[in-house]
Coordinates of C-alpha atoms in Angstrom, one line a residue:
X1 CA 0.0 0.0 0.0
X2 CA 1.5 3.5 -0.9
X3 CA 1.8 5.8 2.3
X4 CA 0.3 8.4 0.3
X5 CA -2.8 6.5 -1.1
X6 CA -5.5 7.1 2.3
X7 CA -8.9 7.7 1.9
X8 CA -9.4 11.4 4.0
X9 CA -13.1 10.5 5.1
X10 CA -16.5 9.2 3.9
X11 CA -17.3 10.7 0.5
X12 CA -20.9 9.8 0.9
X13 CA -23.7 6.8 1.0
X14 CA -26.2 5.9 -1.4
X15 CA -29.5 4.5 -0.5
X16 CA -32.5 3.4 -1.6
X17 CA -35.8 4.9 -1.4
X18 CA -39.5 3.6 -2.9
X19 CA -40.9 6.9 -2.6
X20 CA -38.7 10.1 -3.8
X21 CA -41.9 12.9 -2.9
X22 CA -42.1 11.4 0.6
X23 CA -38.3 11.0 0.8
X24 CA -37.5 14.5 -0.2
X25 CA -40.2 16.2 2.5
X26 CA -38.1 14.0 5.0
X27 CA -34.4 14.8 4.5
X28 CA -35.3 18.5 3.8
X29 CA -38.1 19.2 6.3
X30 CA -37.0 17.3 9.3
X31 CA -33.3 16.1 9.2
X32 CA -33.1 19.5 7.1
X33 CA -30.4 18.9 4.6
X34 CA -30.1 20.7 1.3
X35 CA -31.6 18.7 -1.7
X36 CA -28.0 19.5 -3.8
X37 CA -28.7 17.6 -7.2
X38 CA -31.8 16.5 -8.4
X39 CA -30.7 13.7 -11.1
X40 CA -31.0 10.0 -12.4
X41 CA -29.5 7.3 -12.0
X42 CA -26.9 7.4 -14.5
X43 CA -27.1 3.5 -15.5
X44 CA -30.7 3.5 -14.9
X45 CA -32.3 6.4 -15.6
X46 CA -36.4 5.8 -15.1
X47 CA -34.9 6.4 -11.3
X48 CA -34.3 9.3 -9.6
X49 CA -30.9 10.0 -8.2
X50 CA -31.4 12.9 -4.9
X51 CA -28.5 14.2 -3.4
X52 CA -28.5 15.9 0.0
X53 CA -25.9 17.4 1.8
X54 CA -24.6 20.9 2.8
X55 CA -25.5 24.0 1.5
X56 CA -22.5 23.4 -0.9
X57 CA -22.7 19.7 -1.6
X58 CA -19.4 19.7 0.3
X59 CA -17.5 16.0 -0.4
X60 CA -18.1 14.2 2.8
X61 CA -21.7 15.7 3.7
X62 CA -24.1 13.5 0.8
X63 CA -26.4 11.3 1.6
X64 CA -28.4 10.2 -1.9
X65 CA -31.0 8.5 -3.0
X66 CA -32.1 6.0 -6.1
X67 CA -35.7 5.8 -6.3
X68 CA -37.1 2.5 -7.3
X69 CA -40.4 1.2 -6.6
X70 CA -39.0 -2.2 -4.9
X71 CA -40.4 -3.5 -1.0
X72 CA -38.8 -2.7 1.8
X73 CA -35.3 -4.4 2.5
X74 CA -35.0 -7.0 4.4
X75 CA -32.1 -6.9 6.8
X76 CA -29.1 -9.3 7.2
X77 CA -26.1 -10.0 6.3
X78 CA -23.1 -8.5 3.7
X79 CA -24.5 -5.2 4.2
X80 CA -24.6 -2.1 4.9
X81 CA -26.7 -1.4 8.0
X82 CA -26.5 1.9 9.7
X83 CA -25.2 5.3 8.5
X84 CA -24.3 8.2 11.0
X85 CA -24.6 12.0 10.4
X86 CA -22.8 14.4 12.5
X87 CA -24.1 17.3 14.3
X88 CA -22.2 20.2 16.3
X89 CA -20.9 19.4 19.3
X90 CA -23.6 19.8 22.2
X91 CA -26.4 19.1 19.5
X92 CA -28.0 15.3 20.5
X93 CA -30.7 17.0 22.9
X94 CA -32.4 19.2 20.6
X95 CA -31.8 16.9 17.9
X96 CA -33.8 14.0 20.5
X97 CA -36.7 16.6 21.2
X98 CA -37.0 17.5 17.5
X99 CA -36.7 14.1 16.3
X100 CA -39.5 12.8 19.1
X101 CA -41.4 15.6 18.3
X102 CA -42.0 14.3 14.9
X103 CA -43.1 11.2 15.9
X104 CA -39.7 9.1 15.7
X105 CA -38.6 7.0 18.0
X106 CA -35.0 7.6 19.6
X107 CA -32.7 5.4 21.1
X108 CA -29.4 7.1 23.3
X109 CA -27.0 4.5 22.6
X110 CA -22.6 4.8 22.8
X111 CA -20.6 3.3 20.1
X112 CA -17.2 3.6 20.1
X113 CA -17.3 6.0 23.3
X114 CA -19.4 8.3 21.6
X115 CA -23.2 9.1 22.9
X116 CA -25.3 8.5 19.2
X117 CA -29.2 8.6 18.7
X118 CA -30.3 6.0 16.6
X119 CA -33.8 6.7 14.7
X120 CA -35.4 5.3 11.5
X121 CA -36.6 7.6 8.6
X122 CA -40.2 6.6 7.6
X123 CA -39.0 3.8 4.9
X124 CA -37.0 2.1 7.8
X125 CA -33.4 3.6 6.9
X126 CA -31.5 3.1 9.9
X127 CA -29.7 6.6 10.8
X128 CA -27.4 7.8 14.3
X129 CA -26.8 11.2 14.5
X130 CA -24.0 12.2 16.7
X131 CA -21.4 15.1 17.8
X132 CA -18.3 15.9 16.5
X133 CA -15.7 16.2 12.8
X134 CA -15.2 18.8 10.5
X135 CA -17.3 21.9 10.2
X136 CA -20.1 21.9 7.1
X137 CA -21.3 24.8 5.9
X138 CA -25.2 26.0 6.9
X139 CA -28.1 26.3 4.6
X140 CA -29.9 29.3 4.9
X141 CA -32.7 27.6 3.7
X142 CA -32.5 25.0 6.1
X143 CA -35.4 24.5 8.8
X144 CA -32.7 23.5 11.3
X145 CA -31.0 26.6 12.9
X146 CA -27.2 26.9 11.7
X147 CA -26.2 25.9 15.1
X148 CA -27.7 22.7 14.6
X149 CA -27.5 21.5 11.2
X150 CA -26.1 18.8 9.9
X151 CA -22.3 18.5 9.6
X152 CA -22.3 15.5 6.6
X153 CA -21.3 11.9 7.5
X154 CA -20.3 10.0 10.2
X155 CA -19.2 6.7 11.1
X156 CA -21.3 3.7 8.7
X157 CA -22.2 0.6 10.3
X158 CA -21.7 -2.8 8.1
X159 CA -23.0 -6.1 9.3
X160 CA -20.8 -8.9 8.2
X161 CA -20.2 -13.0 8.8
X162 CA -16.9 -12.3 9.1
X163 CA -14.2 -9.8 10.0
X164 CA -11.4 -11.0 8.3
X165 CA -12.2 -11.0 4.4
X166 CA -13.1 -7.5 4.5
X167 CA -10.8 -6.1 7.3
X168 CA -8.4 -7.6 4.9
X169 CA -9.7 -5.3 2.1
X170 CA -9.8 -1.9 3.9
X171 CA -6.2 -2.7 5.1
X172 CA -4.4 -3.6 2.1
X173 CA -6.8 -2.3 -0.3
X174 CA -7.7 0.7 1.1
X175 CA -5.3 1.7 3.6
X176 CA -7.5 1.7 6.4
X177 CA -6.6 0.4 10.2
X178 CA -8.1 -1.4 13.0
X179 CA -8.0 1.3 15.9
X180 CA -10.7 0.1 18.4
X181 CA -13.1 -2.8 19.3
X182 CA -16.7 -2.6 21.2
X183 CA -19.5 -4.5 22.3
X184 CA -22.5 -4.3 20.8
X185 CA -25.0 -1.4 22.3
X186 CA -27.8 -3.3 20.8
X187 CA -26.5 -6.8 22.1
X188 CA -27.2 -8.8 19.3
X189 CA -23.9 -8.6 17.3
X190 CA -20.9 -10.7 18.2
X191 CA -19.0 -7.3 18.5
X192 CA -18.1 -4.3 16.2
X193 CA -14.5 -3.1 15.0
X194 CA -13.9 0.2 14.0
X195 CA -11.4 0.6 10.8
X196 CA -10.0 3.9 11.0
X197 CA -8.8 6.2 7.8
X198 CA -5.3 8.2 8.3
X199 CA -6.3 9.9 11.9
X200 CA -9.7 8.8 11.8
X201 CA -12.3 11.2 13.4
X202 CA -16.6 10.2 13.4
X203 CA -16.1 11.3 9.4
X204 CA -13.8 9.1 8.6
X205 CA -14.9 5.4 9.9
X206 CA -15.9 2.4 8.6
X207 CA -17.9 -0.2 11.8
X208 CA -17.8 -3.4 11.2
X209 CA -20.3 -5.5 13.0
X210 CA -20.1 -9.2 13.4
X211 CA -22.9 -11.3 13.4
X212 CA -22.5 -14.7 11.9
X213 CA -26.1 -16.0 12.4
X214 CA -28.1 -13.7 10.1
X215 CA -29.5 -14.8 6.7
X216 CA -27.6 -12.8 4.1
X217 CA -30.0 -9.6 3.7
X218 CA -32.4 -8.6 0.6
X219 CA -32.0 -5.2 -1.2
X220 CA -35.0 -3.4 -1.1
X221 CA -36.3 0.5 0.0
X222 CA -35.0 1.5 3.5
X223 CA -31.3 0.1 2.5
X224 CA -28.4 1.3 1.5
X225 CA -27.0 0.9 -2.1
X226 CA -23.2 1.7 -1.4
X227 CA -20.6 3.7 0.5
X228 CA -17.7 5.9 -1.1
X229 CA -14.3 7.2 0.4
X230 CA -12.9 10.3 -0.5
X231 CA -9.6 10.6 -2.6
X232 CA -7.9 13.6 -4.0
X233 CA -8.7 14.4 -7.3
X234 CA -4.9 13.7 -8.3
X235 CA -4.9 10.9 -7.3
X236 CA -7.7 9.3 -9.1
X237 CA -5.3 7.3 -11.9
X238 CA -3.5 6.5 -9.2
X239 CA -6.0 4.4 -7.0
X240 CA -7.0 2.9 -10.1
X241 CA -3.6 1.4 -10.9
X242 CA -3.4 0.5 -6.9
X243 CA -6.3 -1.7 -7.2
X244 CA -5.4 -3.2 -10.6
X245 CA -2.0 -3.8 -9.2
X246 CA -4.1 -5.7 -6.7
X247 CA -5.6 -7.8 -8.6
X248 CA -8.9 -6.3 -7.6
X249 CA -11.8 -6.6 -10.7
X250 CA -13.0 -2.8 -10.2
X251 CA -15.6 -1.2 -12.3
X252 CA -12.2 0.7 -13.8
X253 CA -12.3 4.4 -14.1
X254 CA -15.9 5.8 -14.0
X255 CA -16.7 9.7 -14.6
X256 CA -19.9 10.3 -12.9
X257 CA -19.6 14.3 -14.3
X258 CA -19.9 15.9 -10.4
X259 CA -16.9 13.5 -9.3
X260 CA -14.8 10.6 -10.7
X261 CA -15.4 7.2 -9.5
X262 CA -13.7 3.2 -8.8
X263 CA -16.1 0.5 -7.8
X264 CA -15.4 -2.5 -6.0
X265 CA -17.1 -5.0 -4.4
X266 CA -15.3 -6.4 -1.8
X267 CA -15.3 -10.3 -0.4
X268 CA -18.7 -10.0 1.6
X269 CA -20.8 -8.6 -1.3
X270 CA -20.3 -4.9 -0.1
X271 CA -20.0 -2.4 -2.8
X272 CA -17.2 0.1 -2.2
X273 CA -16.7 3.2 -4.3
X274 CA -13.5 6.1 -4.3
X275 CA -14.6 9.3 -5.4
X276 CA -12.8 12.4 -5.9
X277 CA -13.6 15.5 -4.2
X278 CA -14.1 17.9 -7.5
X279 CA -15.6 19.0 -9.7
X280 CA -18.7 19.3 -7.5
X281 CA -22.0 20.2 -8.0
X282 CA -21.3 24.1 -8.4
X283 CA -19.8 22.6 -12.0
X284 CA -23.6 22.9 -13.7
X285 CA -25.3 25.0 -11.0
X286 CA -25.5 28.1 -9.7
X287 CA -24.5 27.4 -6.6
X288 CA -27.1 29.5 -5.2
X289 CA -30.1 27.2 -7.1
X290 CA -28.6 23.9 -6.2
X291 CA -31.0 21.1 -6.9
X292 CA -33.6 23.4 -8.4
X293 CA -34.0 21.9 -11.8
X294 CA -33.6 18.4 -13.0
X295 CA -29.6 18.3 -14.1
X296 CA -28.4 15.2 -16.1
X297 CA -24.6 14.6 -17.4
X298 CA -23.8 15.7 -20.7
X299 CA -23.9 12.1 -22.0
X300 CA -27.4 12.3 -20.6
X301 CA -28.7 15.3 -22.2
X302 CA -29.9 14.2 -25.8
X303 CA -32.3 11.9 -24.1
X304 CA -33.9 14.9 -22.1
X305 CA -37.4 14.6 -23.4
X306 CA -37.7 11.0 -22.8
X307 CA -35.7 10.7 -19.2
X308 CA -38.1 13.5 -17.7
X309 CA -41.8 12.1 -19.2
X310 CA -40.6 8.9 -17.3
X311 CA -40.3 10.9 -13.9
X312 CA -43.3 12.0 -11.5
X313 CA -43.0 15.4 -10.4
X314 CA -41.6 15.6 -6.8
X315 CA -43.6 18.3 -6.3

């Protein structure tokens, strides 16, 4: 593993969602995020593709969404199974009344040595929010007062058989280290082990939780798609020749327009993406009318007409 080639933090996660309308009132009215891009899915594009994050979209603050009208996931194995969003310190209370004051249930819980509250959004997607990590930048738009608005990402949970085929991965793959292990706050896991990238932080760690005895899980609405790591943007080619080097079969070098993309889908069916922190989503936007219009990628564009009359208004 070259010294130099370390993921910096979480680039961001990609769920699913069955209902996009419903989806959007959610992550803009309560958790109040900024909807950032309103898209497609670039390989299927009858789905919606939502970005939320920061009021600049900053790398390390998305959470998105493909739309597609499957049932709900059904939880297991070789997964991803919980993802954390970071608030400013001295946050969780208000966050607990304002969550519980929409109806959610909240759970207090520590993970790592750090308190979290663990809630559900109304498809079942299993979110934390807790303190701490870099600084994001407020939307004025938000509902959420600046001094409590989400920060972007923090530590995401995976829910494996095994520790060592992946642990494996994020090590020699990825450059990641073991730096911690701890028991289960929801005592059904064997335990969890926390993979740190360069320093670590809550923005830049992957949990691995251990729980041989569940059926491998079902993809479905209220899950999560994928996770991506963030790289600098020179050192895309780089990472690609890394993994190759490797051995690893990666997508090989994907240009998603807003960033640059490497896929891989590592021993225990979890699919693992590097993305580079530019261009960003200021590179078609006014950054003041973010996720205003529906944007596609240039390759996208001469199908216009026929992408957008197979889209329902999300208003």
């Amino acid at each position: 593993m070259t010294p130099s080639l370390v993921p910096h933090g979480l680039h961001h996660v990609t769920a699913v969602t069955a209902n996009a309308r419903e989806n959007l009132r959610f992550y803009t009215g309560v958790l109040g995020l900024r909807l950032v891009k309103k898209t497609v899915n670039q390989d299927d594009v009858t789905a919606y593709h939502l970005f939320y994050a920061d009021a600049e979209g900053s790398p390390g603050s998305d959470l998105t969404f493909f739309e597609w009208p499957v049932p709900p996931e059904q939880r297991g194995n070789h997964s991803i199974s919980r993802t954390s969003l970071r608030v400013p310190e001295g946050s969780l209370d208000w966050w607990q009344a304002r969550l519980e004051g929409q109806g959610l249930r909240v759970a207090p819980v520590t993970r790592a040595g750090r308190l979290h509250l663990d809630f559900q959004d109304p498809e079942g997607q299993r979110l934390s929010l807790v303190e701490g990590g870099p600084a994001g930048v407020p939307w004025a738009g938000s509902p959420v007062p600046a001094e409590h608005q989400i920060l972007g990402l923090g530590p995401v949970e995976l829910t494996l058989p095994n520790l060592f085929p992946t642990g494996r991965v994020l090590e020699k793959a990825y450059g990641l280290h073991a730096a911690d292990t701890y028991a289960d706050p929801e005592g059904e896991a064997r335990s969890i082990h926390v993979y740190r990238m360069g320093e670590g932080g809550p923005h830049a760690e992957l949990h691995l939780r251990l729980d041989p005895a569940l059926p491998p899980a079902r993809p479905g609405a209220g899950g999560v798609h994928h996770l991506a790591l963030r790289v600098p943007d020179d050192q895309y080619h780089a990472w690609e020749a890394h993994l190759r080097g490797l051995g690893l079969r990666t997508s090989g070098e994907v240009d998603r327009h807003w960033f640059r993309s490497i896929y891989y889908r590592e021993p225990q069916g979890v699919l693992i993406e590097l993305a580079t922190d530019g261009p960003g989503f200021a590179v078609d936007e006014d950054p003041a009318h973010l996720g205003e219009t529906l944007i596609l990628a240039p390759f996208l564009e001469p199908r216009r007409a026929q992408i957008e009359a197979g889209l329902t208004p999300l208003e």
